XYZ file of C-alpha atoms in Angstrom:
688
model
C 13.630 10.420 -46.117
C 15.607 7.293 -45.363
C 16.506 9.223 -42.070
C 12.863 9.681 -41.289
C 12.056 6.096 -41.927
C 14.791 5.441 -39.143
C 12.932 7.496 -36.898
C 9.978 5.892 -37.254
C 11.388 2.063 -36.734
C 12.828 3.476 -33.604
C 9.698 4.759 -32.403
C 7.783 1.662 -33.429
C 10.384 -0.136 -31.366
C 9.598 2.221 -28.341
C 5.810 1.950 -28.545
C 6.542 -1.883 -28.791
C 8.372 -2.002 -25.709
C 5.818 0.345 -23.847
C 2.665 -1.252 -25.124
C 3.289 -4.190 -22.581
C 2.999 -1.789 -19.962
C 0.394 0.950 -21.011
C -1.370 -0.918 -23.625
C -3.102 0.456 -26.650
C -2.667 3.994 -25.192
C 0.863 4.265 -26.854
C -0.580 3.994 -30.328
C -1.525 7.923 -29.992
C 2.359 8.850 -29.901
C 1.935 7.688 -33.731
C 0.869 11.344 -34.362
C 4.191 12.619 -32.611
C 6.451 10.497 -34.519
C 5.177 10.770 -37.891
C 5.319 14.925 -36.923
C 8.971 14.264 -36.112
C 9.315 12.238 -39.113
C 8.182 15.130 -41.374
C 10.551 17.438 -39.782
C 13.445 15.386 -40.597
C 12.248 14.796 -44.086
C 12.064 18.335 -45.139
C 15.265 19.179 -43.304
C 16.305 22.912 -42.592
C 12.743 24.543 -43.954
C 10.465 22.698 -40.864
C 12.844 23.671 -38.189
C 10.352 26.659 -37.111
C 7.534 23.813 -37.257
C 9.239 22.166 -34.379
C 8.416 24.888 -31.890
C 4.939 25.019 -32.642
C 4.477 20.930 -32.396
C 6.421 21.215 -29.017
C 3.779 23.443 -27.892
C 1.128 21.682 -29.016
C 1.775 18.398 -28.076
C 1.362 18.174 -24.242
C -2.277 19.283 -23.943
C -2.636 16.655 -26.955
C -0.785 13.822 -25.370
C -2.706 14.394 -21.762
C -6.253 14.293 -23.593
C -5.017 11.290 -25.714
C -4.531 9.508 -22.648
C -7.792 9.818 -21.591
C -7.514 12.807 -19.120
C -10.750 14.615 -18.973
C -10.522 17.925 -20.762
C -11.810 19.852 -17.947
C -8.359 19.001 -16.251
C -6.569 21.523 -18.786
C -8.366 24.374 -17.440
C -5.735 26.964 -15.947
C -7.412 26.919 -12.426
C -6.581 23.245 -12.035
C -2.983 23.575 -13.192
C -1.603 22.879 -10.022
C -3.917 19.651 -9.611
C -2.418 18.460 -13.312
C 1.083 19.017 -12.285
C 0.450 16.848 -8.827
C -1.358 14.155 -11.015
C 1.439 13.903 -13.525
C 4.130 13.773 -10.636
C 1.833 10.823 -9.363
C 1.916 9.144 -12.660
C 5.425 9.419 -13.150
C 5.851 7.918 -9.909
C 3.432 5.070 -11.151
C 5.300 4.616 -14.514
C 8.841 3.799 -12.580
C 7.051 1.001 -11.167
C 4.845 -0.681 -13.636
C 5.380 -4.281 -14.938
C 4.431 -5.901 -18.068
C 0.579 -5.681 -18.157
C -2.119 -2.813 -18.677
C -2.285 0.155 -16.130
C -6.193 -0.239 -16.584
C -8.035 2.635 -15.067
C -5.331 5.220 -14.477
C -4.638 7.815 -17.515
C -1.711 9.594 -16.181
C 1.098 6.949 -16.522
C 0.221 6.814 -20.528
C -0.250 10.642 -20.344
C 3.381 11.155 -18.948
C 4.813 8.676 -21.396
C 2.991 10.238 -24.668
C 4.362 13.359 -23.371
C 7.791 12.487 -22.753
C 8.132 10.323 -25.869
C 6.234 12.764 -28.158
C 9.124 15.647 -26.790
C 12.077 13.535 -27.279
C 11.189 12.873 -31.035
C 10.384 16.294 -31.870
C 13.395 17.328 -30.194
C 15.287 14.669 -31.936
C 14.042 15.743 -35.360
C 14.409 19.520 -34.548
C 18.510 18.606 -33.749
C 18.786 16.475 -36.626
C 17.336 19.159 -39.003
C 19.219 22.039 -37.666
C 22.079 23.304 -39.173
C 25.176 22.458 -39.201
C 24.514 18.594 -39.740
C 27.467 17.076 -38.170
C 27.935 13.572 -36.886
C 28.173 14.609 -33.370
C 24.758 16.459 -33.936
C 23.304 13.515 -35.678
C 24.611 11.070 -33.211
C 22.898 12.973 -30.252
C 19.400 13.306 -32.233
C 19.409 9.593 -32.572
C 20.290 8.822 -29.039
C 17.185 11.106 -28.256
C 14.966 9.019 -30.672
C 16.115 6.069 -28.992
C 15.749 6.714 -25.229
C 12.048 5.989 -25.040
C 13.104 2.164 -25.957
C 16.169 2.375 -23.825
C 14.110 3.687 -20.826
C 11.235 1.093 -21.527
C 14.206 -1.803 -21.125
C 15.800 -0.085 -18.283
C 12.362 0.202 -16.211
C 11.339 -3.145 -16.514
C 12.423 -5.824 -19.250
C 9.525 -6.671 -21.317
C 9.458 -10.016 -22.799
C 8.760 -9.506 -26.770
C 12.184 -7.521 -27.254
C 13.488 -9.846 -30.159
C 11.767 -7.893 -32.876
C 12.561 -4.412 -30.716
C 15.984 -4.965 -30.771
C 16.167 -5.881 -34.741
C 14.239 -2.521 -35.239
C 16.726 -0.629 -33.265
C 19.239 -2.169 -35.281
C 17.479 -1.189 -38.401
C 17.215 1.913 -37.279
C 21.145 3.063 -36.860
C 22.056 2.321 -40.564
C 18.979 4.001 -41.540
C 19.642 7.164 -39.824
C 23.465 7.470 -40.835
C 22.726 6.060 -44.389
C 24.067 8.566 -47.308
C 21.446 10.639 -48.662
C 21.992 9.211 -52.395
C 20.014 6.234 -53.253
C 22.923 4.363 -54.937
C 25.144 4.749 -51.944
C 22.327 4.245 -49.324
C 21.341 0.517 -50.440
C 24.283 -1.317 -49.152
C 24.200 0.111 -46.082
C 20.221 -0.466 -45.789
C 20.779 -3.862 -46.970
C 23.292 -4.664 -44.364
C 21.156 -2.842 -41.664
C 18.437 -5.606 -42.912
C 20.460 -8.532 -42.721
C 21.877 -7.531 -39.071
C 18.542 -6.973 -37.915
C 16.933 -10.434 -39.451
C 20.274 -12.272 -38.017
C 19.460 -10.542 -34.589
C 15.999 -11.592 -34.222
C 16.470 -15.040 -35.764
C 19.520 -15.884 -33.417
C 17.282 -14.521 -30.426
C 14.693 -16.848 -31.210
C 17.178 -19.649 -32.278
C 18.953 -19.439 -29.060
C 15.417 -18.919 -27.080
C 12.614 -18.651 -27.175
C 13.047 -18.590 -23.352
C 16.113 -16.210 -23.595
C 15.446 -12.646 -23.882
C 17.235 -10.351 -26.757
C 18.540 -7.982 -23.929
C 18.436 -8.447 -20.240
C 19.553 -5.403 -18.638
C 18.422 -6.654 -15.281
C 21.271 -9.367 -15.642
C 23.709 -6.368 -15.999
C 23.046 -3.934 -13.451
C 22.051 -4.811 -9.657
C 18.535 -3.319 -9.614
C 17.335 -4.922 -6.410
C 16.220 -2.232 -4.178
C 14.387 -2.954 -1.174
C 10.563 -3.632 -1.748
C 8.333 -0.945 -0.956
C 5.736 -0.643 -3.991
C 3.349 -3.523 -5.127
C 3.168 -3.873 -8.776
C -0.411 -5.757 -8.961
C 0.428 -6.538 -12.663
C 1.415 -10.102 -13.331
C 4.971 -10.447 -14.819
C 5.420 -14.246 -13.810
C 9.389 -13.399 -13.915
C 11.664 -13.024 -11.129
C 10.520 -11.014 -8.233
C 11.569 -7.601 -8.157
C 12.656 -6.012 -4.698
C 14.253 -7.937 -1.871
C 12.095 -9.039 0.967
C 13.191 -8.422 4.349
C 10.370 -8.971 6.538
C 9.651 -5.162 6.660
C 6.274 -4.239 7.884
C 4.174 -2.668 5.127
C 0.661 -2.199 6.698
C -0.835 -2.532 10.079
C -4.675 -3.391 9.715
C -7.525 -2.925 12.331
C -10.102 -5.608 11.564
C -12.812 -7.280 13.183
C -11.852 -10.579 11.390
C -8.963 -11.921 8.918
C -8.902 -11.301 5.522
C -7.132 -11.539 2.261
C -6.297 -7.780 1.739
C -6.983 -7.129 -2.214
C -5.873 -4.055 -4.038
C -6.937 -4.880 -7.715
C -9.022 -7.636 -9.390
C -7.548 -9.177 -12.684
C -10.620 -10.300 -14.881
C -9.233 -10.505 -18.387
C -6.869 -13.209 -19.677
C -4.619 -12.377 -22.403
C -2.271 -14.286 -24.100
C 0.707 -13.131 -21.414
C -1.647 -13.757 -18.739
C -3.856 -12.119 -16.220
C -4.495 -8.483 -16.645
C -7.081 -5.821 -15.568
C -9.945 -5.782 -18.271
C -12.251 -2.667 -19.018
C -16.048 -3.000 -19.051
C -16.197 -5.466 -15.812
C -16.743 -2.854 -13.325
C -19.977 -2.089 -14.998
C -20.958 -5.775 -14.990
C -21.366 -6.314 -11.109
C -22.823 -9.572 -9.800
C -25.067 -9.829 -7.090
C -23.436 -11.318 -4.017
C -26.293 -11.788 -1.623
C -23.671 -13.411 1.078
C -21.774 -10.296 1.388
C -21.901 -8.501 4.461
C -20.323 -4.982 5.390
C -16.801 -4.956 6.970
C -14.948 -1.573 8.405
C -11.160 -1.537 8.671
C -8.358 1.046 9.569
C -5.063 1.028 7.673
C -2.072 2.480 9.070
C 0.635 2.669 6.253
C 4.292 1.649 7.429
C 6.211 1.132 4.448
C 4.571 0.642 1.627
C 4.483 3.448 -1.282
C 1.405 2.650 -3.494
C -1.475 4.751 -4.571
C -3.937 1.822 -4.589
C -5.504 1.070 -1.005
C -6.191 -2.270 0.369
C -9.574 -4.121 1.296
C -11.117 -7.353 2.512
C -13.717 -7.082 -0.475
C -15.367 -4.635 -2.946
C -14.976 -0.985 -1.394
C -18.166 1.025 -0.534
C -16.373 3.998 0.760
C -13.145 5.299 1.252
C -11.751 7.954 3.679
C -8.285 9.242 3.094
C -6.243 12.448 3.151
C -6.260 13.268 -0.709
C -8.078 12.727 -3.928
C -9.933 9.295 -4.027
C -10.591 7.743 -7.523
C -12.262 4.603 -8.133
C -10.538 2.884 -11.016
C -10.313 -0.600 -13.004
C -10.552 -3.845 -11.522
C -12.388 -2.473 -8.279
C -9.203 -0.665 -7.378
C -9.394 2.530 -5.529
C -6.683 4.990 -5.430
C -5.370 7.931 -3.630
C -3.449 10.855 -4.551
C -0.849 11.754 -3.294
C 0.285 8.513 -2.564
C -0.069 7.852 1.312
C 3.197 8.001 3.200
C 4.288 6.071 6.245
C 2.266 7.138 9.101
C -0.757 8.060 7.227
C -4.052 6.128 7.730
C -7.165 5.686 5.781
C -10.602 4.130 6.581
C -12.294 1.421 4.151
C -15.739 0.122 4.379
C -16.232 -2.895 2.133
C -18.657 -5.694 1.578
C -16.730 -9.390 2.142
C -18.252 -12.531 1.231
C -18.613 -15.047 3.951
C -19.798 -18.481 3.182
C -19.175 -21.825 4.780
C -18.033 -25.204 2.626
C -21.726 -26.693 3.085
C -23.051 -23.170 1.417
C -20.314 -23.626 -1.043
C -21.104 -27.517 -1.908
C -24.828 -26.947 -2.215
C -24.600 -23.529 -4.229
C -26.570 -23.988 -7.668
C -24.523 -24.186 -10.812
C -24.094 -21.261 -12.919
C -27.216 -19.887 -14.447
C -27.702 -18.573 -17.775
C -26.242 -14.848 -16.749
C -24.627 -13.188 -19.641
C -22.570 -11.660 -17.308
C -20.924 -14.811 -16.123
C -19.957 -15.432 -19.767
C -17.087 -12.811 -19.297
C -15.518 -14.774 -16.551
C -15.125 -18.150 -18.755
C -13.598 -16.327 -21.545
C -10.018 -16.580 -22.548
C -8.373 -13.933 -24.769
C -10.369 -11.362 -26.142
C -8.191 -8.578 -26.325
C -8.110 -6.480 -29.424
C -11.459 -7.731 -30.287
C -10.524 -11.530 -30.632
C -12.191 -14.410 -29.215
C -9.856 -16.870 -28.726
C -12.497 -19.047 -26.528
C -15.640 -19.175 -24.665
C -16.744 -21.779 -22.114
C -20.338 -22.121 -21.279
C -20.300 -21.410 -17.609
C -21.352 -24.598 -15.449
C -19.891 -26.866 -18.375
C -17.673 -28.940 -15.536
C -18.786 -32.536 -15.395
C -18.834 -33.322 -18.818
C -16.420 -36.322 -19.708
C -13.161 -35.960 -21.435
C -13.164 -34.864 -24.981
C -17.068 -33.729 -24.889
C -17.716 -30.690 -27.262
C -19.577 -29.227 -25.042
C -18.034 -25.842 -23.395
C -14.894 -25.587 -25.342
C -15.066 -24.090 -29.104
C -12.970 -21.840 -31.330
C -9.164 -22.836 -32.075
C -8.025 -23.420 -28.465
C -8.403 -27.230 -28.990
C -5.729 -26.673 -31.684
C -3.727 -23.989 -30.598
C -1.359 -23.260 -27.742
C -4.294 -23.925 -24.875
C -5.209 -27.319 -26.451
C -3.188 -29.571 -23.291
C -4.342 -27.079 -21.028
C -7.806 -27.728 -22.246
C -7.595 -31.302 -21.954
C -6.117 -31.207 -18.380
C -9.058 -28.722 -17.103
C -11.578 -31.481 -18.819
C -9.629 -34.163 -17.365
C -9.919 -32.383 -13.654
C -13.648 -31.599 -14.055
C -14.701 -34.597 -15.401
C -17.750 -35.874 -13.379
C -17.933 -33.370 -10.916
C -21.200 -32.611 -9.220
C -20.621 -29.217 -8.308
C -18.573 -26.209 -8.764
C -16.998 -26.420 -5.454
C -15.828 -29.789 -6.331
C -14.213 -28.359 -9.373
C -12.438 -26.034 -7.607
C -11.421 -28.234 -4.808
C -9.820 -30.664 -7.347
C -7.767 -27.760 -9.056
C -6.504 -26.818 -5.811
C -5.678 -30.072 -4.780
C -3.822 -30.586 -8.254
C -1.676 -27.664 -7.753
C -0.783 -28.440 -4.367
C -0.632 -31.788 -3.155
C 1.011 -34.785 -4.776
C 4.615 -32.819 -5.027
C 3.498 -32.538 -8.919
C 4.185 -28.499 -8.564
C 7.386 -26.900 -6.523
C 7.076 -23.583 -4.743
C 10.106 -21.009 -5.925
C 10.558 -17.363 -6.410
C 13.451 -18.154 -8.433
C 12.211 -18.758 -11.635
C 13.440 -18.589 -15.314
C 12.603 -15.561 -17.631
C 10.307 -16.673 -20.444
C 9.253 -15.338 -23.765
C 6.793 -18.303 -24.224
C 3.142 -18.323 -22.715
C 4.409 -18.551 -19.248
C 1.254 -19.907 -17.534
C 1.189 -22.620 -20.021
C 5.091 -22.992 -19.542
C 4.329 -23.296 -15.767
C 1.485 -26.014 -15.926
C 3.288 -28.276 -18.689
C 7.106 -27.625 -18.394
C 8.403 -26.464 -15.483
C 6.304 -26.962 -12.552
C 7.903 -24.240 -10.403
C 6.433 -20.971 -9.380
C 5.038 -18.667 -6.672
C 1.752 -17.226 -5.950
C 1.359 -15.496 -9.407
C 1.993 -18.762 -11.305
C -0.449 -20.580 -8.866
C -3.415 -18.394 -8.771
C -2.912 -17.540 -12.705
C -2.710 -21.347 -13.428
C -5.864 -22.488 -11.113
C -7.960 -19.642 -12.599
C -6.942 -20.681 -16.165
C -8.123 -24.255 -15.644
C -11.150 -23.244 -13.879
C -12.305 -20.834 -16.554
C -11.427 -24.094 -19.344
C -14.085 -25.916 -16.865
C -16.239 -23.457 -17.099
C -16.119 -22.009 -13.797
C -16.687 -18.225 -13.503
C -13.050 -17.176 -11.806
C -10.779 -14.107 -11.796
C -7.431 -13.276 -9.935
C -6.665 -11.048 -7.153
C -3.848 -9.096 -6.604
C -2.950 -7.810 -3.217
C -1.634 -8.966 0.510
C -1.875 -12.261 2.288
C -3.623 -11.637 6.052
C -0.150 -11.285 7.774
C 0.351 -11.694 11.189
C -2.270 -11.163 13.926
C -0.852 -9.228 16.967
C -3.466 -7.224 19.759
C -6.054 -6.906 17.427
C -4.020 -5.827 14.549
C -2.916 -7.734 11.266
C 0.912 -6.805 10.661
C 1.264 -7.215 6.824
C 5.092 -7.322 5.935
C 6.631 -7.058 2.401
C 6.618 -11.044 2.149
C 2.913 -10.943 2.463
C 2.638 -9.693 -1.024
C 0.306 -12.096 -2.915
C -2.089 -13.551 -5.743
C -4.945 -15.706 -5.130
C -8.123 -16.237 -6.817
C -11.722 -15.573 -6.534
C -14.886 -18.175 -7.858
C -18.048 -16.570 -8.273
C -21.017 -18.958 -6.670
C -24.608 -18.424 -7.869
C -26.614 -17.194 -4.377
C -23.170 -16.483 -2.738
C -21.083 -14.311 -4.429
C -17.269 -14.000 -5.269
C -15.468 -16.144 -2.737
C -11.582 -16.258 -2.493
C -9.414 -19.271 -2.623
C -5.536 -19.500 -2.068
C -4.223 -22.311 -4.459
C -0.448 -21.341 -3.549
C 1.135 -24.153 -1.523
C 1.826 -23.881 2.233
C 5.467 -23.051 1.558
C 4.884 -19.594 0.451
C 5.796 -16.647 2.739
C 2.845 -15.177 2.829
C 0.874 -15.541 5.851
C -3.032 -16.833 5.157
C -5.367 -17.056 8.195
C -6.340 -20.896 8.453
C -9.835 -19.994 8.759
C -9.811 -18.276 5.202
C -9.507 -21.989 3.655
C -12.497 -23.696 2.881
C -10.947 -27.079 2.028
C -9.155 -27.092 5.956
C -10.253 -30.282 7.612
C -12.957 -30.391 10.047
C -12.313 -31.524 13.417
C -13.503 -34.909 13.818
C -14.462 -37.253 17.082
C -10.838 -38.609 16.476
C -9.132 -35.504 16.317
C -11.238 -34.534 19.641
C -9.860 -37.760 21.228
C -6.475 -36.940 19.792
C -6.306 -33.755 21.617
C -7.582 -35.241 24.608
C -4.470 -37.431 24.742
C -2.409 -34.319 24.628
C -2.555 -33.493 28.493
C -1.674 -36.621 29.560
C 1.451 -36.396 27.164
C 2.378 -32.989 28.763
C 1.595 -34.372 32.188
C 3.990 -37.471 31.288
C 6.610 -35.578 30.012
C 6.878 -33.072 33.237
C 7.050 -36.412 35.384
C 9.491 -37.618 33.519
C 11.647 -34.186 33.641
C 10.851 -34.276 37.645
C 12.270 -38.042 37.796
C 15.138 -37.021 35.785
C 15.881 -33.913 37.880
C 15.301 -36.227 41.126
C 17.822 -38.616 39.904
C 20.441 -36.257 38.727
C 20.325 -34.446 42.018
C 20.603 -37.702 44.129
C 20.585 -37.662 48.034
C 22.541 -35.506 50.256
C 26.081 -36.725 51.019
C 26.185 -38.665 47.801
C 28.631 -38.325 44.994
C 27.089 -36.778 41.600
C 29.646 -38.298 38.907
C 28.104 -39.591 35.878
C 29.048 -42.914 36.895
C 27.284 -42.851 40.005
C 24.258 -41.719 38.461
C 24.146 -44.597 36.292
C 24.414 -47.188 38.869
C 21.662 -45.573 41.090
C 19.289 -45.344 38.212
C 20.224 -49.007 37.035
C 19.598 -50.025 40.781
C 16.240 -48.093 40.851
C 14.726 -49.605 37.958
C 15.772 -53.163 39.203
C 14.185 -52.078 42.539
C 10.850 -51.002 40.708
C 10.594 -54.334 38.503
C 10.293 -56.078 41.515
C 12.340 -57.399 44.359
C 14.853 -55.654 46.419
C 18.237 -54.556 46.027
C 20.568 -55.631 48.538
C 23.641 -53.273 49.508
C 26.108 -56.054 48.417
C 24.596 -56.857 44.954
C 26.960 -56.404 42.426
C 27.033 -55.067 39.056
C 26.858 -58.536 37.333
C 24.095 -59.545 39.305
C 22.100 -56.165 38.519
C 22.811 -57.013 34.862
C 21.047 -60.592 35.533
C 17.974 -58.972 36.729
C 18.008 -56.196 34.078
C 18.287 -58.949 31.321
C 14.531 -59.772 32.195
C 13.493 -56.514 30.947
C 15.448 -56.617 27.666
C 18.671 -57.070 25.981
C 19.452 -53.147 25.808
C 18.920 -52.323 29.248
C 21.106 -55.040 30.390
C 23.751 -54.176 27.594
C 24.080 -50.467 29.617
C 24.291 -52.529 32.887
C 27.447 -54.531 31.287
C 29.167 -51.548 29.580
C 28.887 -49.938 33.245
C 30.808 -52.549 34.691
C 33.360 -52.910 32.307
C 34.011 -49.562 32.195
C 34.271 -49.348 36.170
C 36.741 -52.375 36.508
C 38.739 -52.368 33.465
C 42.473 -51.822 34.200
C 42.474 -48.343 33.110
C 39.033 -47.025 34.269
C 37.082 -44.959 31.691
C 34.771 -42.334 31.890
C 31.165 -42.980 31.695
C 29.450 -41.871 28.182
C 28.104 -38.515 27.957
C 24.042 -38.387 28.788
C 24.151 -41.554 30.564
C 20.611 -41.068 31.942
C 19.425 -40.382 28.507
C 21.063 -43.868 27.300
C 19.162 -45.726 30.013
C 15.754 -44.440 29.143
C 16.438 -45.044 25.473
C 17.504 -48.585 26.225
C 14.354 -48.889 28.603
C 11.974 -47.647 25.960
C 13.713 -49.983 23.326
C 13.032 -53.003 25.486
C 9.709 -52.002 26.930
C 8.276 -49.541 24.532
C 7.641 -45.912 25.343
C 4.678 -46.707 27.438
C 5.958 -49.481 29.681
C 9.125 -47.554 30.085
C 7.249 -44.606 31.403
C 5.255 -46.474 33.591
C 8.190 -48.087 35.239
C 10.284 -44.790 35.599
C 7.356 -43.136 37.221
C 7.351 -45.974 39.548
C 4.099 -47.370 38.461
C 4.089 -50.979 37.785
C 5.036 -52.184 34.188
C 3.984 -55.896 34.311
C 0.280 -57.267 34.069
C 0.586 -59.093 37.164
C 0.129 -57.721 40.973
C 3.100 -55.379 41.812
C 5.797 -56.993 44.374
C 6.303 -55.426 47.595
C 9.327 -53.156 47.552
C 11.839 -53.361 50.471
C 13.154 -50.093 51.081
C 17.214 -49.641 51.090
C 18.958 -49.267 54.485
C 19.045 -45.772 55.446
C 23.027 -45.981 55.709
C 23.218 -47.906 52.567
C 25.566 -46.444 49.877
C 24.047 -48.574 47.324
C 26.122 -50.024 44.604
C 28.826 -47.601 45.175
C 29.666 -49.533 48.166
C 29.060 -52.923 47.127
C 32.492 -53.680 46.206
């Protein structure tokens, strides 16, 4: 009996670990765990029952996961095997969050976990009961939990690790109660000490971080739409994932995350049946060429209307459409979707959210497992901080109290929903309050609150999740979207790389529809087309005048380059040494400033004339004289022409210096007549 309890404890740890990935579907595994515990408790007399349970569990697991009963008919077994294989492939790439809308990962896990527990029970009950056999049976019982930790480290493993520590002494405890008591007591003490130590050292530290022990950084090839808020998984090298042919740029979404649970944003159930009208949406057709991406979910510029692909097409939760088998490199699919198109003026003048009850779903925080942490009245923004409007429930005194205060302070006095979004986005992206970095800490706290109030460091998941949280707390209907950024436009196609994996938000505007916003700073690697930013500054008349100056600046640079080349090349037969180039350019500057430069003019006289322009250019002439007539002549400094240009600009300013170098009068008075040098003159080179 004690060993049976140990099996149930190990099963509870496994179900707790996988619930973060698969949600409540893991609870159906209790049937297999209890059946296995019964076999262990009955011992040898129940070994025959194991065979029956092993045959009955696979169909029961598939049905418990939510697969339609018709999938079990013999005529559809080939399709069933293919779907289970796709579910196994997806199961290996899941991160913390619910795999809503896709029952196959849960079906695979239920099938495997139940079979392992039943096999462990049969091995334990079989004779002879050797220590090796019992150790192997315990290893099978613990394998579902070990796989959960190996596939993706969960954030709530302190109690799971304590349960595993407790399961070991329970499994090997003596049968006699008197002898088993000290073993069980020791196991309880070890389990409680381990859990307490984890939370004492934490709560940010995880109980067992296998990712820190094993190098698990393969090349990115699959986008997990669940929001982990932890270190990014998979190396980004700039590899091309998709090539999208579309008439206009867009944010290519894969799945919409409507529900906010205590861990963050996740796919919600029941939202797809509550579609809100989108009057400003228009139809868009795109063609997607798969390159390096391995995802069963397709990308789209908006809500999908139709999908043409090679395989079985299945609409799912979060407006995600899946294709089985998974599209491979070289495959193409075509998507027709509706995309909302609205300018800033339309959004600013959009009416506040009405009394449509469907909007309340998008201003709600934490309604998982039947709870209701908080609801905000749609359109509650604009009330002063501390106002009782909108917020209710224990959120004011719980984890989200500070976030609620921050949201109210940001939205206080706002006159429109667009203004609230603008304030929140500027709060996150401007002023240096937050820093973009993909190297974030592991956390066991509520990650988005940690980001908003403590670390202020994160990447797109953190910025999008925090923006959506603040907006919902302000009464703005919001949701998070996961997918890819626009990518690079090349010849009419948008090349989407692994670095373009992205998360952003959508806000619902009455009379318009769901409008995307990107609250992530520009430091992100993902390339988002600027035309998709409603907050991009409009082009003003000053900007037009500034742009008109650019051709003049470009022309001045070209003329300066021509002058530089002319001075550098010099006249035929002249030396091209650095010292002579310096002397000739100083001579030319003095001549253009006014008055002739005679062949007998010395460098000292030239320095006196240049001193009228400024001390810096005069110092250049004096330095040239010292270097030339020193007892041990020194070579000229590097880049003498550049030194002269800098000195002249320091004395006259950039504009007057450019005019003088280009031969235009630099003074306000009428220019003096220039006397051309004698044809045979050697200039300053022969003045001595």
